[in-house]
């Protein structure tokens, strides 16, 4: 599947309001961190969007801001960091955008930053996130059983990772 054209760029103040609306969409927020399961203040959204953290990008696709992706929480002694992606525009779901962005971010993490390992996680049954992670080369490392309460029941958190050598070997 060919994803829609997209670009990664530094987050901007203009991304704060659209991101706030992504968090207000229950179909988006349900798969995000526990803190996003209750109302999130504008200040907290602004802090996350504009965080001058380690590697944080806004995703532009189909004429506008579509979400955020990046690598956070670096542990340079161990050569690893944590990947995240949020595509809040539901009209772009299922088109390969998540996988394309994930691969680009991983390529940067391994080829430019010299990471050895990138970790991530997703909530089961978020099949779309499971597919994106698998398509980008992540391997399931473990499961935190009944770790998050979503839609009236406890769901498992799936822990995944990809090693530089694995990712580079599978790169087109």
Short mmCIF file of N, CA and C in Angstrom, two decimals:
data_model
loop_
_atom_site.label_atom_id
_atom_site.label_comp_id
_atom_site.label_asym_id
_atom_site.label_seq_id
_atom_site.Cartn_x
_atom_site.Cartn_y
_atom_site.Cartn_z
N UNK A 1 0.84 -1.18 0.00
CA UNK A 1 0.00 0.00 0.00
C UNK A 1 0.89 1.25 0.00
N UNK A 2 0.61 2.15 -0.90
CA UNK A 2 1.36 3.39 -0.96
C UNK A 2 0.69 4.42 -0.06
N UNK A 3 1.43 4.94 0.92
CA UNK A 3 0.82 5.92 1.82
C UNK A 3 0.60 7.25 1.11
N UNK A 4 -0.29 8.07 1.66
CA UNK A 4 -0.44 9.41 1.09
C UNK A 4 0.86 10.19 1.28
N UNK A 5 1.12 11.16 0.41
CA UNK A 5 2.32 11.99 0.60
C UNK A 5 2.30 12.63 1.99
N UNK A 6 3.45 12.67 2.62
CA UNK A 6 3.54 13.25 3.96
C UNK A 6 4.91 13.87 4.14
N UNK A 7 5.03 14.66 5.20
CA UNK A 7 6.31 15.25 5.57
C UNK A 7 6.40 15.32 7.08
N UNK A 8 7.60 15.14 7.60
CA UNK A 8 7.85 15.35 9.02
C UNK A 8 8.52 16.71 9.16
N UNK A 9 8.11 17.44 10.18
CA UNK A 9 8.65 18.78 10.41
C UNK A 9 8.63 19.06 11.91
N UNK A 10 9.33 20.09 12.36
CA UNK A 10 9.25 20.45 13.78
C UNK A 10 7.82 20.86 14.14
N UNK A 11 7.34 20.46 15.32
CA UNK A 11 6.01 20.89 15.76
C UNK A 11 5.95 22.41 15.88
N UNK A 12 4.76 22.95 15.65
CA UNK A 12 4.56 24.41 15.70
C UNK A 12 3.36 24.74 16.58
N UNK A 13 3.27 25.98 16.99
CA UNK A 13 2.15 26.43 17.83
C UNK A 13 0.81 26.18 17.15
N UNK A 14 0.77 26.25 15.83
CA UNK A 14 -0.48 26.01 15.10
C UNK A 14 -0.96 24.57 15.22
N UNK A 15 -0.12 23.65 15.71
CA UNK A 15 -0.51 22.24 15.87
C UNK A 15 -1.22 21.98 17.19
N UNK A 16 -1.18 22.92 18.11
CA UNK A 16 -1.73 22.70 19.45
C UNK A 16 -3.24 22.47 19.40
N UNK A 17 -3.97 23.35 18.75
CA UNK A 17 -5.44 23.21 18.72
C UNK A 17 -5.87 21.94 18.00
N UNK A 18 -5.34 21.62 16.82
CA UNK A 18 -5.74 20.36 16.20
C UNK A 18 -5.40 19.14 17.06
N UNK A 19 -4.26 19.17 17.74
CA UNK A 19 -3.90 18.04 18.59
C UNK A 19 -4.87 17.93 19.77
N UNK A 20 -5.26 19.06 20.30
CA UNK A 20 -6.25 19.08 21.39
C UNK A 20 -7.54 18.40 20.92
N UNK A 21 -7.96 18.66 19.69
CA UNK A 21 -9.16 18.02 19.15
C UNK A 21 -8.94 16.53 18.92
N UNK A 22 -7.74 16.11 18.55
CA UNK A 22 -7.46 14.68 18.43
C UNK A 22 -7.69 13.99 19.77
N UNK A 23 -7.21 14.63 20.85
CA UNK A 23 -7.36 14.04 22.18
C UNK A 23 -8.82 14.00 22.62
N UNK A 24 -9.64 14.89 22.07
CA UNK A 24 -11.07 14.91 22.42
C UNK A 24 -11.85 13.86 21.65
N UNK A 25 -11.25 13.25 20.64
CA UNK A 25 -11.92 12.22 19.85
C UNK A 25 -11.73 10.89 20.57
N UNK A 26 -12.82 10.28 21.06
CA UNK A 26 -12.67 9.04 21.83
C UNK A 26 -12.04 7.90 21.04
N UNK A 27 -12.19 7.90 19.72
CA UNK A 27 -11.60 6.83 18.91
C UNK A 27 -10.08 6.99 18.80
N UNK A 28 -9.59 8.19 19.00
CA UNK A 28 -8.14 8.44 19.01
C UNK A 28 -7.60 8.23 20.42
N UNK A 29 -8.20 8.91 21.38
CA UNK A 29 -7.68 8.92 22.75
C UNK A 29 -7.70 7.56 23.43
N UNK A 30 -8.61 6.69 23.05
CA UNK A 30 -8.74 5.40 23.72
C UNK A 30 -7.44 4.61 23.70
N UNK A 31 -6.62 4.79 22.68
CA UNK A 31 -5.38 4.00 22.56
C UNK A 31 -4.15 4.73 23.09
N UNK A 32 -4.34 5.94 23.59
CA UNK A 32 -3.21 6.72 24.09
C UNK A 32 -2.97 6.43 25.56
N UNK A 33 -1.99 7.10 26.12
CA UNK A 33 -1.60 6.90 27.52
C UNK A 33 -2.77 7.15 28.47
N UNK A 34 -2.66 6.61 29.67
CA UNK A 34 -3.72 6.75 30.67
C UNK A 34 -4.06 8.21 30.94
N UNK A 35 -3.06 9.09 30.92
CA UNK A 35 -3.31 10.51 31.19
C UNK A 35 -4.26 11.12 30.16
N UNK A 36 -4.36 10.52 28.99
CA UNK A 36 -5.24 11.04 27.94
C UNK A 36 -6.67 10.50 28.05
N UNK A 37 -6.94 9.72 29.08
CA UNK A 37 -8.27 9.15 29.25
C UNK A 37 -9.19 10.06 30.05
N UNK A 38 -8.67 11.16 30.48
CA UNK A 38 -9.46 12.19 31.17
C UNK A 38 -9.13 13.52 30.49
N UNK A 39 -9.91 14.53 30.75
CA UNK A 39 -9.61 15.81 30.08
C UNK A 39 -8.16 16.26 30.32
N UNK A 40 -7.54 16.71 29.24
CA UNK A 40 -6.15 17.15 29.28
C UNK A 40 -6.16 18.67 29.13
N UNK A 41 -5.42 19.34 29.99
CA UNK A 41 -5.40 20.80 29.95
C UNK A 41 -4.72 21.29 28.68
N UNK A 42 -5.08 22.49 28.28
CA UNK A 42 -4.45 23.11 27.12
C UNK A 42 -2.95 23.27 27.36
N UNK A 43 -2.57 23.59 28.60
CA UNK A 43 -1.15 23.74 28.92
C UNK A 43 -0.41 22.42 28.74
N UNK A 44 -1.03 21.30 29.13
CA UNK A 44 -0.39 20.00 28.97
C UNK A 44 -0.26 19.64 27.50
N UNK A 45 -1.28 19.96 26.71
CA UNK A 45 -1.21 19.70 25.26
C UNK A 45 -0.10 20.54 24.64
N UNK A 46 -0.06 21.80 25.01
CA UNK A 46 0.98 22.69 24.48
C UNK A 46 2.36 22.17 24.84
N UNK A 47 2.53 21.73 26.08
CA UNK A 47 3.82 21.20 26.52
C UNK A 47 4.21 19.97 25.70
N UNK A 48 3.26 19.07 25.45
CA UNK A 48 3.58 17.86 24.69
C UNK A 48 3.89 18.17 23.23
N UNK A 49 3.05 19.00 22.61
CA UNK A 49 3.23 19.31 21.19
C UNK A 49 4.54 20.07 20.96
N UNK A 50 4.80 21.05 21.78
CA UNK A 50 5.96 21.91 21.56
C UNK A 50 7.20 21.46 22.34
N UNK A 51 7.09 20.35 23.02
CA UNK A 51 8.22 19.83 23.80
C UNK A 51 9.47 19.88 22.94
N UNK A 52 10.44 20.51 23.45
CA UNK A 52 11.70 20.55 22.71
C UNK A 52 12.52 19.34 23.12
N UNK A 53 11.83 18.23 23.18
CA UNK A 53 12.43 16.97 23.59
C UNK A 53 13.46 16.49 22.59
N UNK A 54 13.76 15.28 22.68
CA UNK A 54 14.86 14.73 21.95
C UNK A 54 14.59 14.73 20.45
N UNK A 55 13.68 13.94 19.97
CA UNK A 55 13.35 13.88 18.55
C UNK A 55 11.83 13.80 18.42
N UNK A 56 11.25 14.90 18.06
CA UNK A 56 9.81 15.06 18.03
C UNK A 56 9.44 15.70 16.70
N UNK A 57 8.53 15.10 15.96
CA UNK A 57 8.12 15.67 14.69
C UNK A 57 6.61 15.75 14.57
N UNK A 58 6.14 16.78 13.88
CA UNK A 58 4.75 16.85 13.46
C UNK A 58 4.66 16.14 12.12
N UNK A 59 3.52 15.49 11.89
CA UNK A 59 3.27 14.80 10.63
C UNK A 59 2.29 15.65 9.83
N UNK A 60 2.68 16.06 8.64
CA UNK A 60 1.77 16.75 7.72
C UNK A 60 1.40 15.77 6.62
N UNK A 61 0.11 15.65 6.34
CA UNK A 61 -0.36 14.78 5.26
C UNK A 61 -1.73 15.28 4.81
N UNK A 62 -2.03 15.05 3.55
CA UNK A 62 -3.33 15.42 2.98
C UNK A 62 -3.71 16.86 3.32
N UNK A 63 -2.76 17.74 3.17
CA UNK A 63 -3.05 19.16 3.32
C UNK A 63 -3.02 19.73 4.71
N UNK A 64 -2.54 18.99 5.70
CA UNK A 64 -2.49 19.58 7.03
C UNK A 64 -1.89 18.68 8.08
N UNK A 65 -1.93 19.18 9.31
CA UNK A 65 -1.39 18.48 10.46
C UNK A 65 -2.17 17.20 10.70
N UNK A 66 -1.45 16.08 10.80
CA UNK A 66 -2.10 14.78 10.97
C UNK A 66 -1.75 14.10 12.29
N UNK A 67 -0.68 14.54 12.95
CA UNK A 67 -0.31 13.91 14.21
C UNK A 67 1.13 14.19 14.58
N UNK A 68 1.62 13.38 15.50
CA UNK A 68 2.98 13.52 16.00
C UNK A 68 3.67 12.16 16.02
N UNK A 69 4.97 12.17 15.88
CA UNK A 69 5.77 10.96 16.00
C UNK A 69 7.14 11.35 16.53
N UNK A 70 7.83 10.38 17.10
CA UNK A 70 9.15 10.70 17.56
C UNK A 70 9.80 9.59 18.35
N UNK A 71 10.96 9.93 18.86
CA UNK A 71 11.75 9.06 19.71
C UNK A 71 12.03 9.86 20.97
N UNK A 72 11.65 9.30 22.11
CA UNK A 72 11.79 9.99 23.39
C UNK A 72 12.52 9.10 24.39
N UNK A 73 12.70 9.64 25.56
CA UNK A 73 13.28 8.90 26.70
C UNK A 73 14.58 8.20 26.33
N UNK A 74 15.54 8.93 25.79
CA UNK A 74 16.79 8.27 25.39
C UNK A 74 17.58 7.76 26.59
N UNK A 75 18.13 6.59 26.46
CA UNK A 75 19.07 6.02 27.41
C UNK A 75 20.33 5.74 26.59
N UNK A 76 21.18 6.73 26.48
CA UNK A 76 22.32 6.64 25.60
C UNK A 76 23.38 5.66 26.09
N UNK A 77 23.40 5.37 27.37
CA UNK A 77 24.32 4.37 27.90
C UNK A 77 23.96 3.01 27.33
N UNK A 78 22.66 2.73 27.24
CA UNK A 78 22.17 1.46 26.72
C UNK A 78 21.91 1.52 25.21
N UNK A 79 21.99 2.73 24.64
CA UNK A 79 21.77 2.88 23.21
C UNK A 79 20.35 2.65 22.78
N UNK A 80 19.40 3.04 23.62
CA UNK A 80 18.00 2.82 23.26
C UNK A 80 17.14 4.03 23.58
N UNK A 81 15.98 4.06 22.94
CA UNK A 81 15.00 5.11 23.18
C UNK A 81 13.62 4.53 22.88
N UNK A 82 12.59 5.34 23.17
CA UNK A 82 11.20 4.89 23.02
C UNK A 82 10.54 5.60 21.84
N UNK A 83 9.92 4.83 20.96
CA UNK A 83 9.20 5.36 19.80
C UNK A 83 7.75 5.64 20.18
N UNK A 84 7.19 6.69 19.57
CA UNK A 84 5.75 6.95 19.71
C UNK A 84 5.22 7.52 18.40
N UNK A 85 3.93 7.29 18.16
CA UNK A 85 3.24 7.88 17.01
C UNK A 85 1.77 8.05 17.37
N UNK A 86 1.23 9.18 16.97
CA UNK A 86 -0.20 9.46 17.12
C UNK A 86 -0.67 10.06 15.81
N UNK A 87 -1.53 9.35 15.11
CA UNK A 87 -2.17 9.91 13.92
C UNK A 87 -3.62 10.18 14.32
N UNK A 88 -3.94 11.44 14.45
CA UNK A 88 -5.25 11.83 14.95
C UNK A 88 -6.30 12.02 13.88
N UNK A 89 -5.88 12.12 12.65
CA UNK A 89 -6.85 12.30 11.55
C UNK A 89 -7.34 10.93 11.09
N UNK A 90 -8.57 10.62 11.46
CA UNK A 90 -9.12 9.30 11.13
C UNK A 90 -9.26 9.08 9.63
N UNK A 91 -9.39 10.16 8.85
CA UNK A 91 -9.49 9.99 7.40
C UNK A 91 -8.20 9.44 6.78
N UNK A 92 -7.10 9.45 7.56
CA UNK A 92 -5.83 8.94 7.07
C UNK A 92 -5.50 7.54 7.60
N UNK A 93 -6.35 6.99 8.44
CA UNK A 93 -6.10 5.66 9.00
C UNK A 93 -6.24 4.61 7.91
N UNK A 94 -5.45 3.57 8.02
CA UNK A 94 -5.54 2.43 7.12
C UNK A 94 -4.96 2.66 5.74
N UNK A 95 -4.15 3.70 5.56
CA UNK A 95 -3.59 4.01 4.25
C UNK A 95 -2.08 3.81 4.18
N UNK A 96 -1.49 3.27 5.24
CA UNK A 96 -0.04 3.04 5.24
C UNK A 96 0.78 4.19 5.78
N UNK A 97 0.14 5.26 6.20
CA UNK A 97 0.87 6.43 6.71
C UNK A 97 1.63 6.08 7.98
N UNK A 98 1.00 5.38 8.90
CA UNK A 98 1.65 5.02 10.16
C UNK A 98 2.92 4.22 9.94
N UNK A 99 2.86 3.24 9.06
CA UNK A 99 4.04 2.42 8.78
C UNK A 99 5.13 3.24 8.13
N UNK A 100 4.78 4.09 7.18
CA UNK A 100 5.79 4.91 6.49
C UNK A 100 6.49 5.85 7.47
N UNK A 101 5.71 6.52 8.31
CA UNK A 101 6.29 7.44 9.29
C UNK A 101 7.15 6.67 10.28
N UNK A 102 6.67 5.53 10.75
CA UNK A 102 7.42 4.73 11.71
C UNK A 102 8.77 4.33 11.13
N UNK A 103 8.78 3.86 9.91
CA UNK A 103 10.04 3.46 9.27
C UNK A 103 10.99 4.65 9.14
N UNK A 104 10.46 5.82 8.78
CA UNK A 104 11.33 7.00 8.64
C UNK A 104 11.93 7.40 9.98
N UNK A 105 11.12 7.38 11.02
CA UNK A 105 11.62 7.74 12.35
C UNK A 105 12.66 6.73 12.82
N UNK A 106 12.39 5.44 12.61
CA UNK A 106 13.36 4.41 13.00
C UNK A 106 14.66 4.56 12.22
N UNK A 107 14.55 4.83 10.93
CA UNK A 107 15.75 5.02 10.12
C UNK A 107 16.60 6.15 10.70
N UNK A 108 15.97 7.24 11.09
CA UNK A 108 16.69 8.35 11.70
C UNK A 108 17.34 7.92 13.01
N UNK A 109 16.58 7.20 13.83
CA UNK A 109 17.09 6.76 15.12
C UNK A 109 18.31 5.85 15.00
N UNK A 110 18.28 4.96 14.03
CA UNK A 110 19.40 4.02 13.87
C UNK A 110 20.54 4.61 13.05
N UNK A 111 20.23 5.19 11.89
CA UNK A 111 21.26 5.66 10.97
C UNK A 111 21.90 6.97 11.41
N UNK A 112 21.12 7.88 11.98
CA UNK A 112 21.65 9.20 12.34
C UNK A 112 22.04 9.27 13.82
N UNK A 113 21.15 8.80 14.69
CA UNK A 113 21.42 8.90 16.12
C UNK A 113 22.28 7.75 16.65
N UNK A 114 22.38 6.69 15.88
CA UNK A 114 23.22 5.57 16.28
C UNK A 114 22.64 4.70 17.38
N UNK A 115 21.32 4.70 17.51
CA UNK A 115 20.70 3.86 18.53
C UNK A 115 20.94 2.39 18.21
N UNK A 116 20.93 1.59 19.25
CA UNK A 116 21.08 0.14 19.13
C UNK A 116 19.73 -0.55 19.16
N UNK A 117 18.77 0.07 19.88
CA UNK A 117 17.46 -0.54 20.09
C UNK A 117 16.41 0.55 20.27
N UNK A 118 15.23 0.32 19.70
CA UNK A 118 14.09 1.21 19.92
C UNK A 118 12.96 0.37 20.49
N UNK A 119 12.37 0.86 21.57
CA UNK A 119 11.27 0.16 22.22
C UNK A 119 9.97 0.92 21.99
N UNK A 120 8.86 0.24 22.15
CA UNK A 120 7.55 0.86 22.03
C UNK A 120 6.54 -0.06 22.71
N UNK A 121 5.29 0.36 22.68
CA UNK A 121 4.22 -0.49 23.19
C UNK A 121 2.91 -0.06 22.57
N UNK A 122 1.92 -0.91 22.68
CA UNK A 122 0.56 -0.58 22.24
C UNK A 122 -0.40 -1.41 23.07
N UNK A 123 -1.65 -0.97 23.08
CA UNK A 123 -2.67 -1.68 23.83
C UNK A 123 -3.39 -2.67 22.93
N UNK A 124 -3.58 -3.86 23.45
CA UNK A 124 -4.35 -4.87 22.74
C UNK A 124 -5.82 -4.62 23.10
N UNK A 125 -6.71 -4.49 22.19
CA UNK A 125 -6.71 -4.95 20.81
C UNK A 125 -6.58 -3.84 19.77
N UNK A 126 -5.60 -3.00 19.85
CA UNK A 126 -5.38 -1.97 18.84
C UNK A 126 -4.66 -2.62 17.65
N UNK A 127 -5.47 -3.24 16.79
CA UNK A 127 -4.92 -4.00 15.67
C UNK A 127 -4.13 -3.11 14.71
N UNK A 128 -4.55 -1.87 14.54
CA UNK A 128 -3.83 -0.98 13.63
C UNK A 128 -2.42 -0.71 14.16
N UNK A 129 -2.29 -0.45 15.44
CA UNK A 129 -0.97 -0.21 16.01
C UNK A 129 -0.12 -1.48 15.96
N UNK A 130 -0.73 -2.62 16.21
CA UNK A 130 0.00 -3.88 16.12
C UNK A 130 0.55 -4.07 14.70
N UNK A 131 -0.26 -3.76 13.71
CA UNK A 131 0.15 -3.91 12.31
C UNK A 131 1.28 -2.94 11.95
N UNK A 132 1.15 -1.68 12.38
CA UNK A 132 2.20 -0.68 12.10
C UNK A 132 3.53 -1.13 12.70
N UNK A 133 3.50 -1.54 13.96
CA UNK A 133 4.73 -1.98 14.61
C UNK A 133 5.33 -3.19 13.91
N UNK A 134 4.50 -4.18 13.58
CA UNK A 134 5.00 -5.39 12.90
C UNK A 134 5.56 -5.04 11.52
N UNK A 135 4.86 -4.20 10.77
CA UNK A 135 5.32 -3.82 9.43
C UNK A 135 6.64 -3.07 9.46
N UNK A 136 6.91 -2.39 10.57
CA UNK A 136 8.16 -1.63 10.69
C UNK A 136 9.30 -2.48 11.27
N UNK A 137 9.02 -3.73 11.60
CA UNK A 137 10.07 -4.63 12.07
C UNK A 137 10.14 -4.87 13.56
N UNK A 138 9.21 -4.31 14.33
CA UNK A 138 9.22 -4.55 15.78
C UNK A 138 8.88 -6.01 16.08
N UNK A 139 9.45 -6.52 17.16
CA UNK A 139 9.19 -7.87 17.66
C UNK A 139 8.56 -7.76 19.04
N UNK A 140 7.56 -8.59 19.30
CA UNK A 140 6.92 -8.60 20.62
C UNK A 140 7.92 -9.16 21.64
N UNK A 141 8.14 -8.40 22.70
CA UNK A 141 9.03 -8.83 23.78
C UNK A 141 8.26 -9.30 25.00
N UNK A 142 7.05 -8.78 25.17
CA UNK A 142 6.32 -9.16 26.37
C UNK A 142 4.93 -8.55 26.41
N UNK A 143 4.28 -8.83 27.51
CA UNK A 143 2.89 -8.41 27.70
C UNK A 143 2.70 -8.03 29.15
N UNK A 144 2.15 -6.86 29.37
CA UNK A 144 1.74 -6.47 30.72
C UNK A 144 0.23 -6.73 30.79
N UNK A 145 -0.13 -7.78 31.51
CA UNK A 145 -1.52 -8.21 31.53
C UNK A 145 -2.40 -7.23 32.30
N UNK A 146 -3.59 -7.00 31.74
CA UNK A 146 -4.60 -6.14 32.36
C UNK A 146 -3.97 -4.83 32.86
N UNK A 147 -3.26 -4.15 31.98
CA UNK A 147 -2.47 -2.99 32.36
C UNK A 147 -3.20 -1.66 32.21
N UNK A 148 -4.22 -1.61 31.35
CA UNK A 148 -4.92 -0.35 31.11
C UNK A 148 -6.43 -0.61 31.03
N UNK A 149 -7.19 0.32 31.57
CA UNK A 149 -8.65 0.18 31.56
C UNK A 149 -9.21 0.97 30.39
N UNK A 150 -9.78 0.26 29.41
CA UNK A 150 -10.32 0.90 28.22
C UNK A 150 -11.66 0.28 27.88
N UNK A 151 -12.61 1.15 27.54
CA UNK A 151 -13.94 0.73 27.09
C UNK A 151 -14.58 -0.30 28.02
N UNK A 152 -14.42 -0.06 29.30
CA UNK A 152 -15.11 -0.88 30.29
C UNK A 152 -14.42 -2.16 30.71
N UNK A 153 -13.19 -2.40 30.24
CA UNK A 153 -12.49 -3.60 30.69
C UNK A 153 -10.98 -3.38 30.67
N UNK A 154 -10.29 -4.26 31.35
CA UNK A 154 -8.84 -4.19 31.40
C UNK A 154 -8.25 -4.84 30.16
N UNK A 155 -7.26 -4.18 29.55
CA UNK A 155 -6.61 -4.70 28.35
C UNK A 155 -5.12 -4.82 28.61
N UNK A 156 -4.49 -5.67 27.82
CA UNK A 156 -3.05 -5.89 27.95
C UNK A 156 -2.27 -4.84 27.17
N UNK A 157 -1.09 -4.54 27.69
CA UNK A 157 -0.13 -3.68 26.99
C UNK A 157 0.93 -4.61 26.39
N UNK A 158 1.15 -4.47 25.09
CA UNK A 158 2.13 -5.29 24.38
C UNK A 158 3.42 -4.50 24.24
N UNK A 159 4.51 -5.08 24.72
CA UNK A 159 5.83 -4.44 24.68
C UNK A 159 6.57 -4.96 23.46
N UNK A 160 7.10 -4.04 22.66
CA UNK A 160 7.79 -4.40 21.43
C UNK A 160 9.12 -3.67 21.32
N UNK A 161 10.01 -4.21 20.50
CA UNK A 161 11.28 -3.54 20.24
C UNK A 161 11.80 -3.95 18.87
N UNK A 162 12.73 -3.16 18.39
CA UNK A 162 13.45 -3.50 17.16
C UNK A 162 14.90 -3.11 17.37
N UNK A 163 15.78 -4.00 16.95
CA UNK A 163 17.22 -3.76 17.04
C UNK A 163 17.73 -3.16 15.73
N UNK A 164 18.77 -2.36 15.84
CA UNK A 164 19.33 -1.70 14.66
C UNK A 164 19.65 -2.70 13.55
N UNK A 165 20.34 -3.79 13.89
CA UNK A 165 20.73 -4.77 12.87
C UNK A 165 19.52 -5.37 12.17
N UNK A 166 18.45 -5.66 12.92
CA UNK A 166 17.23 -6.20 12.33
C UNK A 166 16.61 -5.20 11.37
N UNK A 167 16.51 -3.95 11.83
CA UNK A 167 15.87 -2.93 11.02
C UNK A 167 16.67 -2.65 9.75
N UNK A 168 17.98 -2.49 9.89
CA UNK A 168 18.82 -2.18 8.72
C UNK A 168 18.81 -3.32 7.72
N UNK A 169 18.73 -4.57 8.19
CA UNK A 169 18.70 -5.72 7.28
C UNK A 169 17.41 -5.75 6.48
N UNK A 170 16.32 -5.24 7.05
CA UNK A 170 15.03 -5.26 6.36
C UNK A 170 14.69 -3.99 5.63
N UNK A 171 15.60 -3.03 5.63
CA UNK A 171 15.37 -1.74 4.97
C UNK A 171 15.37 -1.90 3.46
N UNK A 172 14.41 -1.24 2.79
CA UNK A 172 14.41 -1.31 1.31
C UNK A 172 15.62 -0.58 0.73
#
